[in-house]
Coordinates of C-alpha atoms and ligand atoms in Angstrom, one line a residue:
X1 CA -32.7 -16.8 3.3
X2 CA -31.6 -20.5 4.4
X3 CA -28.5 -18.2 6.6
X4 CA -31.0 -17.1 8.6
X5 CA -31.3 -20.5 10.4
X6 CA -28.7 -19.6 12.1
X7 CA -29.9 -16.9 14.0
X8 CA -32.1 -19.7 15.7
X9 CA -28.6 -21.4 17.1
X10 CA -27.9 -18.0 18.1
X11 CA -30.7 -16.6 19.9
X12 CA -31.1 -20.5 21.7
X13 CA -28.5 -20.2 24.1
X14 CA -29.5 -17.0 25.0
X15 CA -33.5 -17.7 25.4
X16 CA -32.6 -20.9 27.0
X17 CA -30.4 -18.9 29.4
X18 CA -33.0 -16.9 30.4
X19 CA -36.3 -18.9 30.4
X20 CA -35.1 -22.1 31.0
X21 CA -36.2 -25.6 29.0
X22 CA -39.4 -25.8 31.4
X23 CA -40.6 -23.2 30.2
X24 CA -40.1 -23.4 26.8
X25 CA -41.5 -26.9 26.4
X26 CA -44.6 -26.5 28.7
X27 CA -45.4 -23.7 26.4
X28 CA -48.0 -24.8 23.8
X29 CA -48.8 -22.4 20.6
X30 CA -51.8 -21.3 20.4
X31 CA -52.7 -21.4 17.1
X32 CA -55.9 -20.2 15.2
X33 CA -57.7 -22.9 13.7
X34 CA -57.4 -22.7 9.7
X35 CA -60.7 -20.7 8.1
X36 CA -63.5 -22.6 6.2
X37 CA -63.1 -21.3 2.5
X38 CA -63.4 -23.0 -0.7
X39 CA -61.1 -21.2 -3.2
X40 CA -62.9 -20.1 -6.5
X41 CA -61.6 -22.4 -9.5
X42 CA -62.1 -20.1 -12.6
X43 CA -59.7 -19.5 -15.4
X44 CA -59.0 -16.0 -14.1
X45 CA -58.4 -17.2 -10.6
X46 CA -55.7 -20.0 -11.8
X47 CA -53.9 -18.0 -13.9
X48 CA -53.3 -15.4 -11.3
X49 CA -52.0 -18.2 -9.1
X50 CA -49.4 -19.5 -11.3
X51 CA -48.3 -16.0 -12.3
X52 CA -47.6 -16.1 -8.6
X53 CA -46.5 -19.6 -7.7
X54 CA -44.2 -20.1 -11.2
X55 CA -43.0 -15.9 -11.3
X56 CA -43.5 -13.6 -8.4
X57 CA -43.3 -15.5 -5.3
X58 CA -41.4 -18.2 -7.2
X59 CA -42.2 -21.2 -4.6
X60 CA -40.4 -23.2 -7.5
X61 CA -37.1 -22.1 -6.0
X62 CA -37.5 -24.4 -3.1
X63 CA -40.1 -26.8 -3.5
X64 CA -39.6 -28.0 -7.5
X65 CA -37.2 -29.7 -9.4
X66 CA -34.3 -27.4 -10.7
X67 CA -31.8 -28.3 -13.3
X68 CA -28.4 -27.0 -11.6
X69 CA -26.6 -27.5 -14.4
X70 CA -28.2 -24.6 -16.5
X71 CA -28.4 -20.9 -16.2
X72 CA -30.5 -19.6 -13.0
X73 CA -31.1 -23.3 -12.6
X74 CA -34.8 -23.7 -14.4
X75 CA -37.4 -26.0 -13.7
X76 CA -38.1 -29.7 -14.4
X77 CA -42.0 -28.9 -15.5
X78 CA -42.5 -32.8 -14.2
X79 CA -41.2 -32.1 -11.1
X80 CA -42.9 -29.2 -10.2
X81 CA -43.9 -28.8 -6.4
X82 CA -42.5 -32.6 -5.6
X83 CA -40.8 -31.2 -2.6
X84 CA -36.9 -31.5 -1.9
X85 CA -34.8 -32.2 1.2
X86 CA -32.1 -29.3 1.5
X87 CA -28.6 -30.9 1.8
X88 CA -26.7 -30.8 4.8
X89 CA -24.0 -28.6 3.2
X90 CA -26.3 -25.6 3.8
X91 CA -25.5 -25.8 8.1
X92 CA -29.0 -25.6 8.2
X93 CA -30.1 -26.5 11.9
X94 CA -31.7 -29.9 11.6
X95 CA -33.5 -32.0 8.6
X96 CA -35.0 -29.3 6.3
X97 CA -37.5 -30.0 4.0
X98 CA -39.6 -28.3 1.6
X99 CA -42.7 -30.4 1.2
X100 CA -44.2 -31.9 -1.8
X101 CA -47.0 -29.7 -2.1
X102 CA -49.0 -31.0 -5.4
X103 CA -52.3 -32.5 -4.5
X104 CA -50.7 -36.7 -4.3
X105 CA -53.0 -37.4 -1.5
X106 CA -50.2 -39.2 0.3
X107 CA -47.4 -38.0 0.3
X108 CA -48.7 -34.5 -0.6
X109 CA -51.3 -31.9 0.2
X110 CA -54.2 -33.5 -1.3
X111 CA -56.2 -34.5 1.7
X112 CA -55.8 -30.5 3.1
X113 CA -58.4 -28.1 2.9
X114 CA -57.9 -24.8 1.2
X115 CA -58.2 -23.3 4.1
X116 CA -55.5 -25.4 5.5
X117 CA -53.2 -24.2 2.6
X118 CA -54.0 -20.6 2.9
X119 CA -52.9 -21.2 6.7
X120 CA -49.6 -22.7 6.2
X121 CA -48.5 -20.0 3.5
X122 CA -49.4 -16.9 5.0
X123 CA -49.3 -17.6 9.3
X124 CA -46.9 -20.8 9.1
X125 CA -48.5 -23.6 10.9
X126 CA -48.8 -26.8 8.9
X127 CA -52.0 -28.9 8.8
X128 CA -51.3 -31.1 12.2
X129 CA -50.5 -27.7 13.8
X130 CA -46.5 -27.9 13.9
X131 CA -44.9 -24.8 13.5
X132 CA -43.1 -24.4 10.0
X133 CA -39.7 -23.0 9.9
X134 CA -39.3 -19.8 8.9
X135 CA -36.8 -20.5 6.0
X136 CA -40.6 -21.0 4.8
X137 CA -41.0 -17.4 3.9
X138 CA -44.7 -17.1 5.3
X139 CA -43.8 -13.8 7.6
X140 CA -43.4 -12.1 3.6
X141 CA -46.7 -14.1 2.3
X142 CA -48.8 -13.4 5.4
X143 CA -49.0 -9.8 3.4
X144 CA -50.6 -11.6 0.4
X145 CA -54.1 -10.4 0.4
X146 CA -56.4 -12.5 0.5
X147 CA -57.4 -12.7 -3.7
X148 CA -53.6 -13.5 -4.3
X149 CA -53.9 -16.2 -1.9
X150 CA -57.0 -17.5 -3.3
X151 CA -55.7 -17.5 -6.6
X152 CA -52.5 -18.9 -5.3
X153 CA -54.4 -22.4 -3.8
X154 CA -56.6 -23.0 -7.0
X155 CA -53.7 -22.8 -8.9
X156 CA -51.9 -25.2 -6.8
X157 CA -55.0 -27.3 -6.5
X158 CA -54.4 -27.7 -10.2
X159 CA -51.0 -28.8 -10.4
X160 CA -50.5 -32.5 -11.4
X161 CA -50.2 -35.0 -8.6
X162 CA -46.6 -36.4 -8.1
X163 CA -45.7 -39.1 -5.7
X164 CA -42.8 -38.0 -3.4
X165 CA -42.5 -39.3 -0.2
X166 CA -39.9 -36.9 1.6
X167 CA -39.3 -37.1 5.5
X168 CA -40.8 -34.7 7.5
X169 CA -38.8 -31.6 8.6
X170 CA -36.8 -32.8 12.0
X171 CA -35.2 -29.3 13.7
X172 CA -32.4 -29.9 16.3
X173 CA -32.9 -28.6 20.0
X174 CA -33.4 -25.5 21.0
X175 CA -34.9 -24.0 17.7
X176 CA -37.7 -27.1 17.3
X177 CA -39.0 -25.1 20.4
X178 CA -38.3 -21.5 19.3
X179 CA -40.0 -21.8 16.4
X180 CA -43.0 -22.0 18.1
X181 CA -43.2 -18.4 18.4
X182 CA -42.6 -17.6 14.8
X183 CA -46.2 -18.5 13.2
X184 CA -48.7 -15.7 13.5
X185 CA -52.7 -14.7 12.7
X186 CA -52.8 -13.3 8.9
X187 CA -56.3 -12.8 8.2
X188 CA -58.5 -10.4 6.3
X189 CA -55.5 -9.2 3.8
X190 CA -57.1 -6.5 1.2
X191 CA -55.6 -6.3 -1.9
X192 CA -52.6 -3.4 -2.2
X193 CA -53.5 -0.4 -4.4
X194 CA -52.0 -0.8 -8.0
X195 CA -53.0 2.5 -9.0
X196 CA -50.4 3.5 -6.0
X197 CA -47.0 2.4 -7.7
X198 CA -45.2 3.0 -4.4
X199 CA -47.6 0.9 -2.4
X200 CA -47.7 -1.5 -5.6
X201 CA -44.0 -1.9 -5.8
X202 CA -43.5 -2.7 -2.1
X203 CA -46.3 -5.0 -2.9
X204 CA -44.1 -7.0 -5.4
X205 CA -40.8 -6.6 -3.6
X206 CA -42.2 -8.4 -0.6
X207 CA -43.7 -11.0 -2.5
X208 CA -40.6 -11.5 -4.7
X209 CA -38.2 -11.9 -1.5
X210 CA -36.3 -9.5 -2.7
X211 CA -34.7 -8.6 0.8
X212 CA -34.1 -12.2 2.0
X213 CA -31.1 -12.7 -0.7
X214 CA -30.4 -8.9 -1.2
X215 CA -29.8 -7.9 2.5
X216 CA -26.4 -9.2 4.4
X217 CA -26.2 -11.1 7.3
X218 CA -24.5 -11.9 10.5
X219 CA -25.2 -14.8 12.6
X220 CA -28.6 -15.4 10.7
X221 CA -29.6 -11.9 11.0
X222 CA -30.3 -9.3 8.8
X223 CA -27.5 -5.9 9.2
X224 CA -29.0 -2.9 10.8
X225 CA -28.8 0.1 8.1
X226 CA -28.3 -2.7 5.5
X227 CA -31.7 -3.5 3.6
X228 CA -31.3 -4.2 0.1
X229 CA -27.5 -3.5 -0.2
X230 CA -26.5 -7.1 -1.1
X231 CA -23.0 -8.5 -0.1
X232 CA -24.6 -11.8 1.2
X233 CA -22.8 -14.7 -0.2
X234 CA -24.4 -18.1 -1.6
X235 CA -22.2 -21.5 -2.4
X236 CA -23.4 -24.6 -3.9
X237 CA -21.1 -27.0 -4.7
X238 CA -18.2 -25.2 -6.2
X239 CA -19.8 -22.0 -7.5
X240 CA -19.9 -19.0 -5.5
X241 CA -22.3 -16.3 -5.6
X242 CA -22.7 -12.4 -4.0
X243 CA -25.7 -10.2 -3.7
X244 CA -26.1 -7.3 -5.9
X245 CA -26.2 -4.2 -3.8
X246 CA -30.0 -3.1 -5.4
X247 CA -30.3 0.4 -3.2
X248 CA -29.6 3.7 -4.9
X249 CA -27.1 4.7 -3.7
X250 CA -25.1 5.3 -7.1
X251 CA -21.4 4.0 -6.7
X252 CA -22.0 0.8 -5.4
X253 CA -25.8 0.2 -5.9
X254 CA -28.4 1.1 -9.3
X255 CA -28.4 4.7 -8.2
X256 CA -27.3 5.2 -12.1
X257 CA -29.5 2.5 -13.5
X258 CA -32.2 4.3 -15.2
X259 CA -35.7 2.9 -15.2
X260 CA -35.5 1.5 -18.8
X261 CA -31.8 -0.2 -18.2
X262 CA -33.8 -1.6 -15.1
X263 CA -36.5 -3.1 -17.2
X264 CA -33.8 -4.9 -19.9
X265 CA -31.8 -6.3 -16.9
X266 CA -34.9 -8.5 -16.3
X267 CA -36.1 -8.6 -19.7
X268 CA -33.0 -9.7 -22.0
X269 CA -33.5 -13.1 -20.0
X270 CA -36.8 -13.9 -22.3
X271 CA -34.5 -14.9 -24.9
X272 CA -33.6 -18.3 -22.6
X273 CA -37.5 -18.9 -22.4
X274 CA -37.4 -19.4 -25.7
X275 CA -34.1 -21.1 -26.2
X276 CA -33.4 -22.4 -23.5
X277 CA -30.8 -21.1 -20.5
X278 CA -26.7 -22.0 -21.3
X279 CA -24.7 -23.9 -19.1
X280 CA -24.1 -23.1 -15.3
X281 CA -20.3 -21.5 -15.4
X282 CA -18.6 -20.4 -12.6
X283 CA -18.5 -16.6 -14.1
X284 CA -22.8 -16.6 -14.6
X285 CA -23.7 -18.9 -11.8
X286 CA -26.7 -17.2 -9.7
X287 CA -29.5 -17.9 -7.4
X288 CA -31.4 -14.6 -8.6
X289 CA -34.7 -16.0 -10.4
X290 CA -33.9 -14.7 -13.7
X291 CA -35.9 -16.4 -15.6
X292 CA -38.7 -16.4 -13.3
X293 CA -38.3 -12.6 -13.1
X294 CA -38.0 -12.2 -16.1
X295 CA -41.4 -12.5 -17.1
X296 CA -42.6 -9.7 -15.1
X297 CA -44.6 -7.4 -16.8
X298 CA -42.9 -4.2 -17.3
X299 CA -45.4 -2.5 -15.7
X300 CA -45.0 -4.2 -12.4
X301 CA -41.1 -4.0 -13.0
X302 CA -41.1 -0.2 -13.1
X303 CA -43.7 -0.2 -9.8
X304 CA -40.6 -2.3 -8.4
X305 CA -38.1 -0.2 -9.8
X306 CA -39.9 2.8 -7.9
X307 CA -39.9 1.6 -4.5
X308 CA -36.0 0.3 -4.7
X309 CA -35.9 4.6 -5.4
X310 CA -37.3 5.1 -2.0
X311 CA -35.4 2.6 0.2
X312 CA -31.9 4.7 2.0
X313 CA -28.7 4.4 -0.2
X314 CA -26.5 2.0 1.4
X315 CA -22.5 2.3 0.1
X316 CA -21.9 -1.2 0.3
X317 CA -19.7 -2.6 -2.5
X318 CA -20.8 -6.2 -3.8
X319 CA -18.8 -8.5 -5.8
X320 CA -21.3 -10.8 -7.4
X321 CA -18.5 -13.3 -9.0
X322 CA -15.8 -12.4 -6.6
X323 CA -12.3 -14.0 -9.0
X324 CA -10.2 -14.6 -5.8
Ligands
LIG1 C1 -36.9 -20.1 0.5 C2 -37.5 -21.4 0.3 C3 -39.1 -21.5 0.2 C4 -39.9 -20.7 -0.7 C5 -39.5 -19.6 -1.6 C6 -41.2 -21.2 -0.4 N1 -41.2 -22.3 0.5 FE1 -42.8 -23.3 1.2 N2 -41.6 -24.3 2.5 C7 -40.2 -24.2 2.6 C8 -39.7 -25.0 3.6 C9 -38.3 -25.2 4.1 C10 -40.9 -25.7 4.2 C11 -40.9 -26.7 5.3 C12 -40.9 -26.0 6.7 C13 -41.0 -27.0 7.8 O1 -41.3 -28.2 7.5 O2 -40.9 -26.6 9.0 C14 -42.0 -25.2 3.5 C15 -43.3 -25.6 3.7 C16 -44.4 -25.2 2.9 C17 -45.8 -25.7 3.1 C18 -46.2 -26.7 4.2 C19 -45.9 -28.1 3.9 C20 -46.3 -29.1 5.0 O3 -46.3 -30.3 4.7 O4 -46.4 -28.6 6.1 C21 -46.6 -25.2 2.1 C22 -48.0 -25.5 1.9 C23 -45.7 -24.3 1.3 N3 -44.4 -24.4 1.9 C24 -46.1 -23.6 0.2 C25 -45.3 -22.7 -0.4 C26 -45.8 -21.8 -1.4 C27 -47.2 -21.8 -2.0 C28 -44.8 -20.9 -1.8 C29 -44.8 -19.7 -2.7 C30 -45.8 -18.7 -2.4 C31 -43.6 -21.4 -1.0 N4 -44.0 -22.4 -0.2 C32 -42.4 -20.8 -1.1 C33 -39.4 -23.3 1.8 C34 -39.9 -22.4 0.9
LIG2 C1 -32.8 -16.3 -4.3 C2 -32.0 -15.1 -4.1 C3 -32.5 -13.8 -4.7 C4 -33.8 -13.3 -4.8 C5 -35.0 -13.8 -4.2 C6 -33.6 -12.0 -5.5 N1 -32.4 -11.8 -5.9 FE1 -31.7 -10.3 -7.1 N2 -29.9 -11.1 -7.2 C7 -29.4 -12.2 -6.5 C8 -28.0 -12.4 -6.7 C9 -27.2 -13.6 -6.1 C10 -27.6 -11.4 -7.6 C11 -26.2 -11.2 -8.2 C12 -25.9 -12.1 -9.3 C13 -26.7 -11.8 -10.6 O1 -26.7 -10.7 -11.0 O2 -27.4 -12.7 -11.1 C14 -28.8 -10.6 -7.9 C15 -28.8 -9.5 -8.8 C16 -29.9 -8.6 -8.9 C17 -29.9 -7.5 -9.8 C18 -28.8 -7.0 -10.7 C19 -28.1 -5.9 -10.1 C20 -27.0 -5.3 -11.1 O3 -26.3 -4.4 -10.6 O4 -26.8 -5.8 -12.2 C21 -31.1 -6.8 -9.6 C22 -31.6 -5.6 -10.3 C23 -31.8 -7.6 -8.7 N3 -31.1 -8.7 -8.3 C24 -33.1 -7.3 -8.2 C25 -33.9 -8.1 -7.4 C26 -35.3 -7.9 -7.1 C27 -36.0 -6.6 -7.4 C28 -35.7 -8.9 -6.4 C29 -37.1 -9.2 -5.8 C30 -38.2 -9.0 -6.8 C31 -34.6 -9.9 -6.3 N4 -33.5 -9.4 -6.9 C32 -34.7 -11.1 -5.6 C33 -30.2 -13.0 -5.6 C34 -31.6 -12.9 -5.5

């Protein structure tokens, strides 16, 4: 997630060491230009796209309004999409910020093509052509075939226009340069095959980002022999939160969580859709989308439940409210 910024300090010195500035800033990207298509607004296609936008790929996470001082931090519906500036706190290499990406002509998306939109979620280059930094999580969406996509822009093509102006995302030297080579061609996506619940579940695990928060890091990148086995620790403010290790390996990951206890874990957070989500406490503060999550169908939940069977048990014991 927002850690792995700091791979780009890393890898900066290095790259710089060998390739020198010259290079690096006489090289110009060559992207491809964004494709002519006009999304399909039907009922279908728009609900599909919030399921996605609002659940599954939960973009709400980082560009809406979230009330920090409830459970799972929810939404502000008015504020959904606005756009927000991370804080400094995060050590995050430069000015990052998550645009307003509702249809405000100005200070949003509103003047960009679909095709502009499709380009910026799934390949990473944003309408004037400057390479987006990949806290963005476009390397996961460029496997959103292209009818999720679709879906995905006429539902955001829908989403009431809110006036934001946010400054521009400013990266520090080197990695406003080594970003360049982080956008890439995603084109001609077909859809993954539901009826395969293997295939389906990877599917959803990739579009749920699953492995950017449950996967540990060091120096920005992601552990070798690690995936999925949590440990990686999140602060905001004073509350402190660890991974879960989600492999199965069965003493320190769900190897003994059967499907059905699985299911519930996501599930017996409905009750705060209808209520409403308690007070953030330092004992049930979290970053995992809960209550985004928790509207996934059990169907799709068992599909992701299947593939987390097939990834290699890790041993990796992970505190998620560590008392010390
Ligand atoms: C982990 C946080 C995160 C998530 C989740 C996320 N984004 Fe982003 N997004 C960002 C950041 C940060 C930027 C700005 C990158 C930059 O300016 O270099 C961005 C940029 C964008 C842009 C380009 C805006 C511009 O003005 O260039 C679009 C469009 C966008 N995101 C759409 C989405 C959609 C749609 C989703 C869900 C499918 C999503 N994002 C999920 C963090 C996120
Ligand atoms: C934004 C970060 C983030 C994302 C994205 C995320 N998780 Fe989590 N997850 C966490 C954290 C932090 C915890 C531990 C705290 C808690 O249980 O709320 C956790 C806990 C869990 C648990 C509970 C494990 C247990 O033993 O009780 C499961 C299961 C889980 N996540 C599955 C998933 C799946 C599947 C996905 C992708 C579809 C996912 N998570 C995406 C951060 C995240």
């Amino acid at each position: 997630m927002w850690k792995r910024a700091l791979l780009y300090g890393g890898l900066g010195l290095a790259a710089l060491a060998c390739a020198g500035f010259g290079y690096l800033s006489l090289r110009s990207p060559n992207y491809l230009p964004a494709e002519t298509v006009q999304v399909r607004m039907t009922p279908e296609t728009i609900k599909r796209g919030e399921y996605i936008f609002t659940v599954m790929a939960d973009c709400d996470g980082c560009h809406s309004e979230r009330d920090l001082s409830k459970f799972s931090l929810p939404v502000v519906p008015r504020g959904r999409g606005k756009g927000w500036q991370f804080p400094s706190e995060l050590g995050l290499p430069g000015q990052v910020v998550a645009g307003n990406i509702t249809p405000d002509v100005e200070t949003g998306i509103g003047a960009w093509t679909d095709g502009d939109k499709i380009r910026a979620i799934r390949e990473g280059v944003s309408r004037n052509g400057r390479p987006l930094f990949p806290m963005m999580p476009y390397q996961a969406y460029a496997k959103m075939s292209d009818t999720d996509v679709q879906a995905l822009v006429a539902y955001m093509n829908t989403l009431p226009a809110i006036r934001n102006p946010l400054p521009e995302t400013k990266l520090n030297f080197p990695v406003n340069y080594l970003i360049a080579g982080s956008p890439a061609p995603s084109r001609n996506v077909a859809n993954a095959d539901r009826n395969s619940k293997l295939e389906w579940g990877k599917y959803l695990v990739t579009m749920g980002g699953c492995a950017g928060c449950h996967t540990p890091e060091e120096k920005g990148e992601r552990l070798p022999g690690k995936l999925l086995a949590g440990g990686a620790a999140f602060t905001v403010g004073k509350y402190k939160v660890v991974s879960a290790n989600i492999t199965p390996d069965p003493d320190t990951g769900i190897g003994k969580m059967g499907e059905a206890e699985f299911v519930e874990r996501f599930h017996q957070y409905r009750k705060y859709l209808q209520d409403g989500p308690p007070a953030t406490t330092a004992e049930n503060f979290t970053l995992m989308p809960w209550l985004s999550f928790a509207q996934i169908p059990a169907e799709d939940l068992s599909a992701i439940y299947a593939y987390l069977r097939t990834v290699p048990p890790v041993n990796n014991p992970a505190e998620t409210h560590p008392t010390k």
